[in-house]
Short mmCIF file of N, CA and C in Angstrom, two decimals:
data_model
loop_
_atom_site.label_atom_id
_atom_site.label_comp_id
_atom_site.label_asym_id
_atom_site.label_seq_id
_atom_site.Cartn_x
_atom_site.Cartn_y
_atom_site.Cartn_z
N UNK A 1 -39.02 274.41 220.39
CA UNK A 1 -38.44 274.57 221.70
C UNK A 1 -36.93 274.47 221.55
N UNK A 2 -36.13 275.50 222.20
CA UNK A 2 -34.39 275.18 222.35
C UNK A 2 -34.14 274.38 223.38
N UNK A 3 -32.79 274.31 222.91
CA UNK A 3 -32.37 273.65 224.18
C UNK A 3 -30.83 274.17 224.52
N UNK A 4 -30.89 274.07 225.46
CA UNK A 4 -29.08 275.19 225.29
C UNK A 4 -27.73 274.12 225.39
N UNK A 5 -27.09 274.51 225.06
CA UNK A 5 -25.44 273.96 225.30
C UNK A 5 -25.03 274.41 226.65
N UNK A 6 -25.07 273.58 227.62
CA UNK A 6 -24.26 274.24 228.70
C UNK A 6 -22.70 273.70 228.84
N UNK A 7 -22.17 274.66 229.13
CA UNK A 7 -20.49 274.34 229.29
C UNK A 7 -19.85 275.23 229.88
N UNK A 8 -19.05 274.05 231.33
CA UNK A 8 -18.62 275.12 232.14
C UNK A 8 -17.25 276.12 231.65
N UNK A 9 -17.31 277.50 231.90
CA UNK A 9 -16.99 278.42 231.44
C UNK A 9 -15.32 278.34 231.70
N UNK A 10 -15.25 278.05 232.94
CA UNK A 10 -13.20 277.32 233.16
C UNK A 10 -13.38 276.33 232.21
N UNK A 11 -13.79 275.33 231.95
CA UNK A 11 -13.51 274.42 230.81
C UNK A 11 -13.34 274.73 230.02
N UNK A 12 -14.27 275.75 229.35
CA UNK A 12 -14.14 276.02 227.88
C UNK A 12 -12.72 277.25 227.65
N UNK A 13 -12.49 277.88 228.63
CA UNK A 13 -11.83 278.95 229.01
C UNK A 13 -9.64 278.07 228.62
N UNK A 14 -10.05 276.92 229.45
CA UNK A 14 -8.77 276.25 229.41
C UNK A 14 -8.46 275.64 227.93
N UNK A 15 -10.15 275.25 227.06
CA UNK A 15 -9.31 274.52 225.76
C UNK A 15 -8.78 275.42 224.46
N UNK A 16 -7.80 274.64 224.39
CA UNK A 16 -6.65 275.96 223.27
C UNK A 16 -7.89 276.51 222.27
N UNK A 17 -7.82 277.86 221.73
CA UNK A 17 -8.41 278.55 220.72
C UNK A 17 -8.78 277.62 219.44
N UNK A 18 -8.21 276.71 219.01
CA UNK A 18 -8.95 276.56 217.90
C UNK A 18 -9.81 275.54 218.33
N UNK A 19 -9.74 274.51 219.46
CA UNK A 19 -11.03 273.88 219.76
C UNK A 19 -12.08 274.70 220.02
N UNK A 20 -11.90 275.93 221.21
CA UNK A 20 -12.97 276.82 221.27
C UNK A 20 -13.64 277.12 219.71
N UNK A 21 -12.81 277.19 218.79
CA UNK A 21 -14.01 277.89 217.95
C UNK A 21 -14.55 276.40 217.37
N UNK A 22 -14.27 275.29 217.68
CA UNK A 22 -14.74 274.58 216.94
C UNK A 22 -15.98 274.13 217.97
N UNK A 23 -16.20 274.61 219.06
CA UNK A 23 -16.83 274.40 219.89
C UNK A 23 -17.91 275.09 219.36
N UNK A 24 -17.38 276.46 219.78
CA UNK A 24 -18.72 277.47 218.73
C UNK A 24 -19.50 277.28 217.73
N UNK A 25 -18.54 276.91 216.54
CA UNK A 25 -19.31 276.39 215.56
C UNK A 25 -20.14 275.36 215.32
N UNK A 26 -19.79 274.28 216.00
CA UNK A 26 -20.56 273.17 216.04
C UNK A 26 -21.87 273.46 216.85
N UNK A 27 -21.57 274.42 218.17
CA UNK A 27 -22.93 274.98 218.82
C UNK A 27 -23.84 275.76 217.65
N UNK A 28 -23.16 276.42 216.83
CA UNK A 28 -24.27 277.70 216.30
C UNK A 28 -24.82 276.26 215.52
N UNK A 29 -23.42 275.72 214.40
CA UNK A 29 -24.46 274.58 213.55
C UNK A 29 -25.63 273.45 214.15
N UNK A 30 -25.35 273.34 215.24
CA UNK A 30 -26.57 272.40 215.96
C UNK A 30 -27.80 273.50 215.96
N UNK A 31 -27.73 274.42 217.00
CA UNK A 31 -28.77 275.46 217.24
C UNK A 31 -29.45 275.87 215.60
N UNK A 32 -29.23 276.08 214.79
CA UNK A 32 -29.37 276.32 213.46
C UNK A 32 -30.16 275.23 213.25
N UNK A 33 -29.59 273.63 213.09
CA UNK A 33 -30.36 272.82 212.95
C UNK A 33 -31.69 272.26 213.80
N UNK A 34 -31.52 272.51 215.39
CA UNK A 34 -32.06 272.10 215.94
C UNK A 34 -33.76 273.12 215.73
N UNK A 35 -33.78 274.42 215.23
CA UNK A 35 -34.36 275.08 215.22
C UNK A 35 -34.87 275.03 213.98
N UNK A 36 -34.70 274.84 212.92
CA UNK A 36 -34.99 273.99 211.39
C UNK A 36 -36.32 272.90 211.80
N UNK A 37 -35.62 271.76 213.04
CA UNK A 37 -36.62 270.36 213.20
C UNK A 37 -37.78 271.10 214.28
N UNK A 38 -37.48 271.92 214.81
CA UNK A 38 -38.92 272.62 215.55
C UNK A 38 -39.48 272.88 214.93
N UNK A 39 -39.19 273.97 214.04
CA UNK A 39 -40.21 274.54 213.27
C UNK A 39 -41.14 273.26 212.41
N UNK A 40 -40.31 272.38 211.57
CA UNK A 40 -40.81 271.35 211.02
C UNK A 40 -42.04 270.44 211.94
N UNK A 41 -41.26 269.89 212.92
CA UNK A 41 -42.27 269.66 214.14
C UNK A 41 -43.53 270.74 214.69
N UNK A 42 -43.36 271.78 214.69
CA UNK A 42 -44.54 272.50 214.78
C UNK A 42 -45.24 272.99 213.63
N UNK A 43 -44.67 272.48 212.36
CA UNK A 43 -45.51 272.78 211.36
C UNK A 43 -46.69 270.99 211.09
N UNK A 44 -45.99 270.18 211.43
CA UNK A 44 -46.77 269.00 211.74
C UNK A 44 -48.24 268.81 212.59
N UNK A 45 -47.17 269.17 213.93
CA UNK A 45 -48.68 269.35 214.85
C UNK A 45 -49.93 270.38 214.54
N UNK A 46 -49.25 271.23 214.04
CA UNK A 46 -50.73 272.57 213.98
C UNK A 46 -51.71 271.17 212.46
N UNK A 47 -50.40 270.91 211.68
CA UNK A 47 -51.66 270.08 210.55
C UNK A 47 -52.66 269.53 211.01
N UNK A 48 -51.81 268.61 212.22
CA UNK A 48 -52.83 267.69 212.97
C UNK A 48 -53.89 267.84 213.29
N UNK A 49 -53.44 269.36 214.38
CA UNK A 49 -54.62 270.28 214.95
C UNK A 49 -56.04 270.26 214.01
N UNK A 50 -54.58 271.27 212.84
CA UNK A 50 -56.26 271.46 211.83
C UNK A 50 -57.36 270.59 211.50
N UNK A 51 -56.49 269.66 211.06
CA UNK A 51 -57.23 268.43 210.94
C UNK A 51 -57.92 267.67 211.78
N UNK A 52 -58.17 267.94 213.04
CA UNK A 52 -58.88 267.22 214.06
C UNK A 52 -60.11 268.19 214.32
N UNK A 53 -60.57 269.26 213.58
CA UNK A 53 -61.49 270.05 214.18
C UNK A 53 -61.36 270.91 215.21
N UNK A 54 -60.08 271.04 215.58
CA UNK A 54 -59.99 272.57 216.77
C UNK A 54 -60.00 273.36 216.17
N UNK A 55 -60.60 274.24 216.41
CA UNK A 55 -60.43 275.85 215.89
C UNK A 55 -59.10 276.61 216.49
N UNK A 56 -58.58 277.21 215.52
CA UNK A 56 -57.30 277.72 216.13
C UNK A 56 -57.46 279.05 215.55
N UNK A 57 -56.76 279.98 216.62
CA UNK A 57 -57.36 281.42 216.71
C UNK A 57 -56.03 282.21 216.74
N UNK A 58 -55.43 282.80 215.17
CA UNK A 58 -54.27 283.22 215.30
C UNK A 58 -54.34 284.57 215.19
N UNK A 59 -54.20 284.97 216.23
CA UNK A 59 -53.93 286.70 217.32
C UNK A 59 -53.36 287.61 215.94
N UNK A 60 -54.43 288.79 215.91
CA UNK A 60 -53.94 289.58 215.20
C UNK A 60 -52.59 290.78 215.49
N UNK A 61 -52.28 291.29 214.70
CA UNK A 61 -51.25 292.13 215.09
C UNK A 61 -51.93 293.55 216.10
N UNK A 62 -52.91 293.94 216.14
CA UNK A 62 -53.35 294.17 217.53
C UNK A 62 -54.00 293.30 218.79
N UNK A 63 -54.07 292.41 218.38
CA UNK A 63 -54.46 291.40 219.66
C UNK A 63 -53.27 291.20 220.24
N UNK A 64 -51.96 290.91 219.44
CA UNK A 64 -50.79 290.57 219.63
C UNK A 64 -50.29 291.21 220.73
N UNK A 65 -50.27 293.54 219.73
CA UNK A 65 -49.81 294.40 220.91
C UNK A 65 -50.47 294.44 222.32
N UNK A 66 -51.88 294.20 221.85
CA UNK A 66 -52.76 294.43 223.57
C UNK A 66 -51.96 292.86 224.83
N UNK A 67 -52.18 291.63 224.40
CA UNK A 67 -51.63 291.09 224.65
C UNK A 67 -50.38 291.05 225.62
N UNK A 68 -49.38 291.54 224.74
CA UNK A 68 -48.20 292.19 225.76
C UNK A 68 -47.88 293.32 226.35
N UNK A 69 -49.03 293.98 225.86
CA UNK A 69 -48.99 295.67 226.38
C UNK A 69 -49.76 294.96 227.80
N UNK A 70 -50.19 294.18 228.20
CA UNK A 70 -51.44 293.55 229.70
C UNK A 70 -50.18 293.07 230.27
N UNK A 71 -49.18 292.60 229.92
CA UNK A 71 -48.27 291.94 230.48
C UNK A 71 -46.99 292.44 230.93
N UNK A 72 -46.64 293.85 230.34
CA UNK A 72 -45.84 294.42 231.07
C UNK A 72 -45.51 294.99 231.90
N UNK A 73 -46.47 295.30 232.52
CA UNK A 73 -46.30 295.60 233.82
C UNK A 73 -45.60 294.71 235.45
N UNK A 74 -46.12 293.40 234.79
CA UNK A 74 -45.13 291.88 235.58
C UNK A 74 -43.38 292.19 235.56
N UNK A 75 -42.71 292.99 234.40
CA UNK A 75 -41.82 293.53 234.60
C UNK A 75 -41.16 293.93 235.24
N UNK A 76 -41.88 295.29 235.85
CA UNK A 76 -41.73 296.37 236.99
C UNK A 76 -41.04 295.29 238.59
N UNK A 77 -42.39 294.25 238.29
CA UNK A 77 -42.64 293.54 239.71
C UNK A 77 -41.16 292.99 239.83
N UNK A 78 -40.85 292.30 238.98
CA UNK A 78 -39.87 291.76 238.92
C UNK A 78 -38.57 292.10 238.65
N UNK A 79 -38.38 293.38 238.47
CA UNK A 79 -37.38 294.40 238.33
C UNK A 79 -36.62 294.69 240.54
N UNK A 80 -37.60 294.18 240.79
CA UNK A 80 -37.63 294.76 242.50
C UNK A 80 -37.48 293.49 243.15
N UNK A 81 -37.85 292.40 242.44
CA UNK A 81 -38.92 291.62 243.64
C UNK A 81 -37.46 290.06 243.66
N UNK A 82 -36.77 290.39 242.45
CA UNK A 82 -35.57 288.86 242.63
C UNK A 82 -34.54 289.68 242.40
N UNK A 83 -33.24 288.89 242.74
CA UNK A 83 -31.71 289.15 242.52
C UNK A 83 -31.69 289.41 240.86
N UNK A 84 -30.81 290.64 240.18
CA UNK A 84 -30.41 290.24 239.51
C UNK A 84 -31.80 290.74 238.12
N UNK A 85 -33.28 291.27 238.54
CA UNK A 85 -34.12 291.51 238.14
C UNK A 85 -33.68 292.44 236.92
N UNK A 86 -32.98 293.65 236.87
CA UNK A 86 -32.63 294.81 236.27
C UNK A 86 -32.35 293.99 234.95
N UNK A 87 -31.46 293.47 235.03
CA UNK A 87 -30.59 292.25 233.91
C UNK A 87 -31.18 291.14 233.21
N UNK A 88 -32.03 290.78 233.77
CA UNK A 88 -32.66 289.44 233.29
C UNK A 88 -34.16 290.64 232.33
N UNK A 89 -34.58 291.71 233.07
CA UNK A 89 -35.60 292.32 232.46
C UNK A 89 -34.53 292.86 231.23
N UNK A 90 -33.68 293.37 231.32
CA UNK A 90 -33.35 294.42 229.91
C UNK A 90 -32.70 293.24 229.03
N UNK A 91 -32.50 292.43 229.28
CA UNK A 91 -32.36 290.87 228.26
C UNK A 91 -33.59 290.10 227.42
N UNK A 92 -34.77 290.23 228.41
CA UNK A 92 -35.99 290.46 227.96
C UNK A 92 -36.24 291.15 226.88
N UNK A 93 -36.15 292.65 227.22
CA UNK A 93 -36.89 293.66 226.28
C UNK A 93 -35.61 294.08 225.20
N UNK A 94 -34.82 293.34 225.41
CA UNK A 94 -33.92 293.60 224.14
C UNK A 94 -33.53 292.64 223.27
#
């Protein structure tokens, strides 16, 4: 799971250039790391899983496409249906 850096945009806008990039960098190097201990953490739990007797059922690469091929159409809906839909969908699919 991420988690984002929020920072308001006049703030960051006002501190001189080389803090900004040190801002950046320290964001990408966290995000980098923070995404390292997920994966680690979700390579833990599935052990667990395994190990407790659930059956776990990993979706083939056509189960995968059908999957989201059922789900795109929620798209459309939402292309119409909130503020701002057009943008948040082509952020989505790109």
């Amino acid at each position: 799971m991420g988690y984002p850096l929020l920072i308001s945009e006049t703030f960051f806008q006002e501190l001189p250039t080389d803090l900004q990039e040190i801002v950046v960098s320290v964001a990408d190097e966290t995000s980098e790391w923070q995404w390292d201990i997920s994966e680690e953490s979700e390579q833990e739990y599935m052990q667990t899983l395994e190990e407790s007797s659930i059956e776990i059922h990993t979706l083939s690469d056509e189960e995968r496409e059908a999957f989201r091929d059922a789900g795109l159409s929620i798209y459309d809906q939402y292309r119409d249906s909130i503020e701002g839909g057009d943008e948040i969908i082509d952020l989505i699919e790109n």
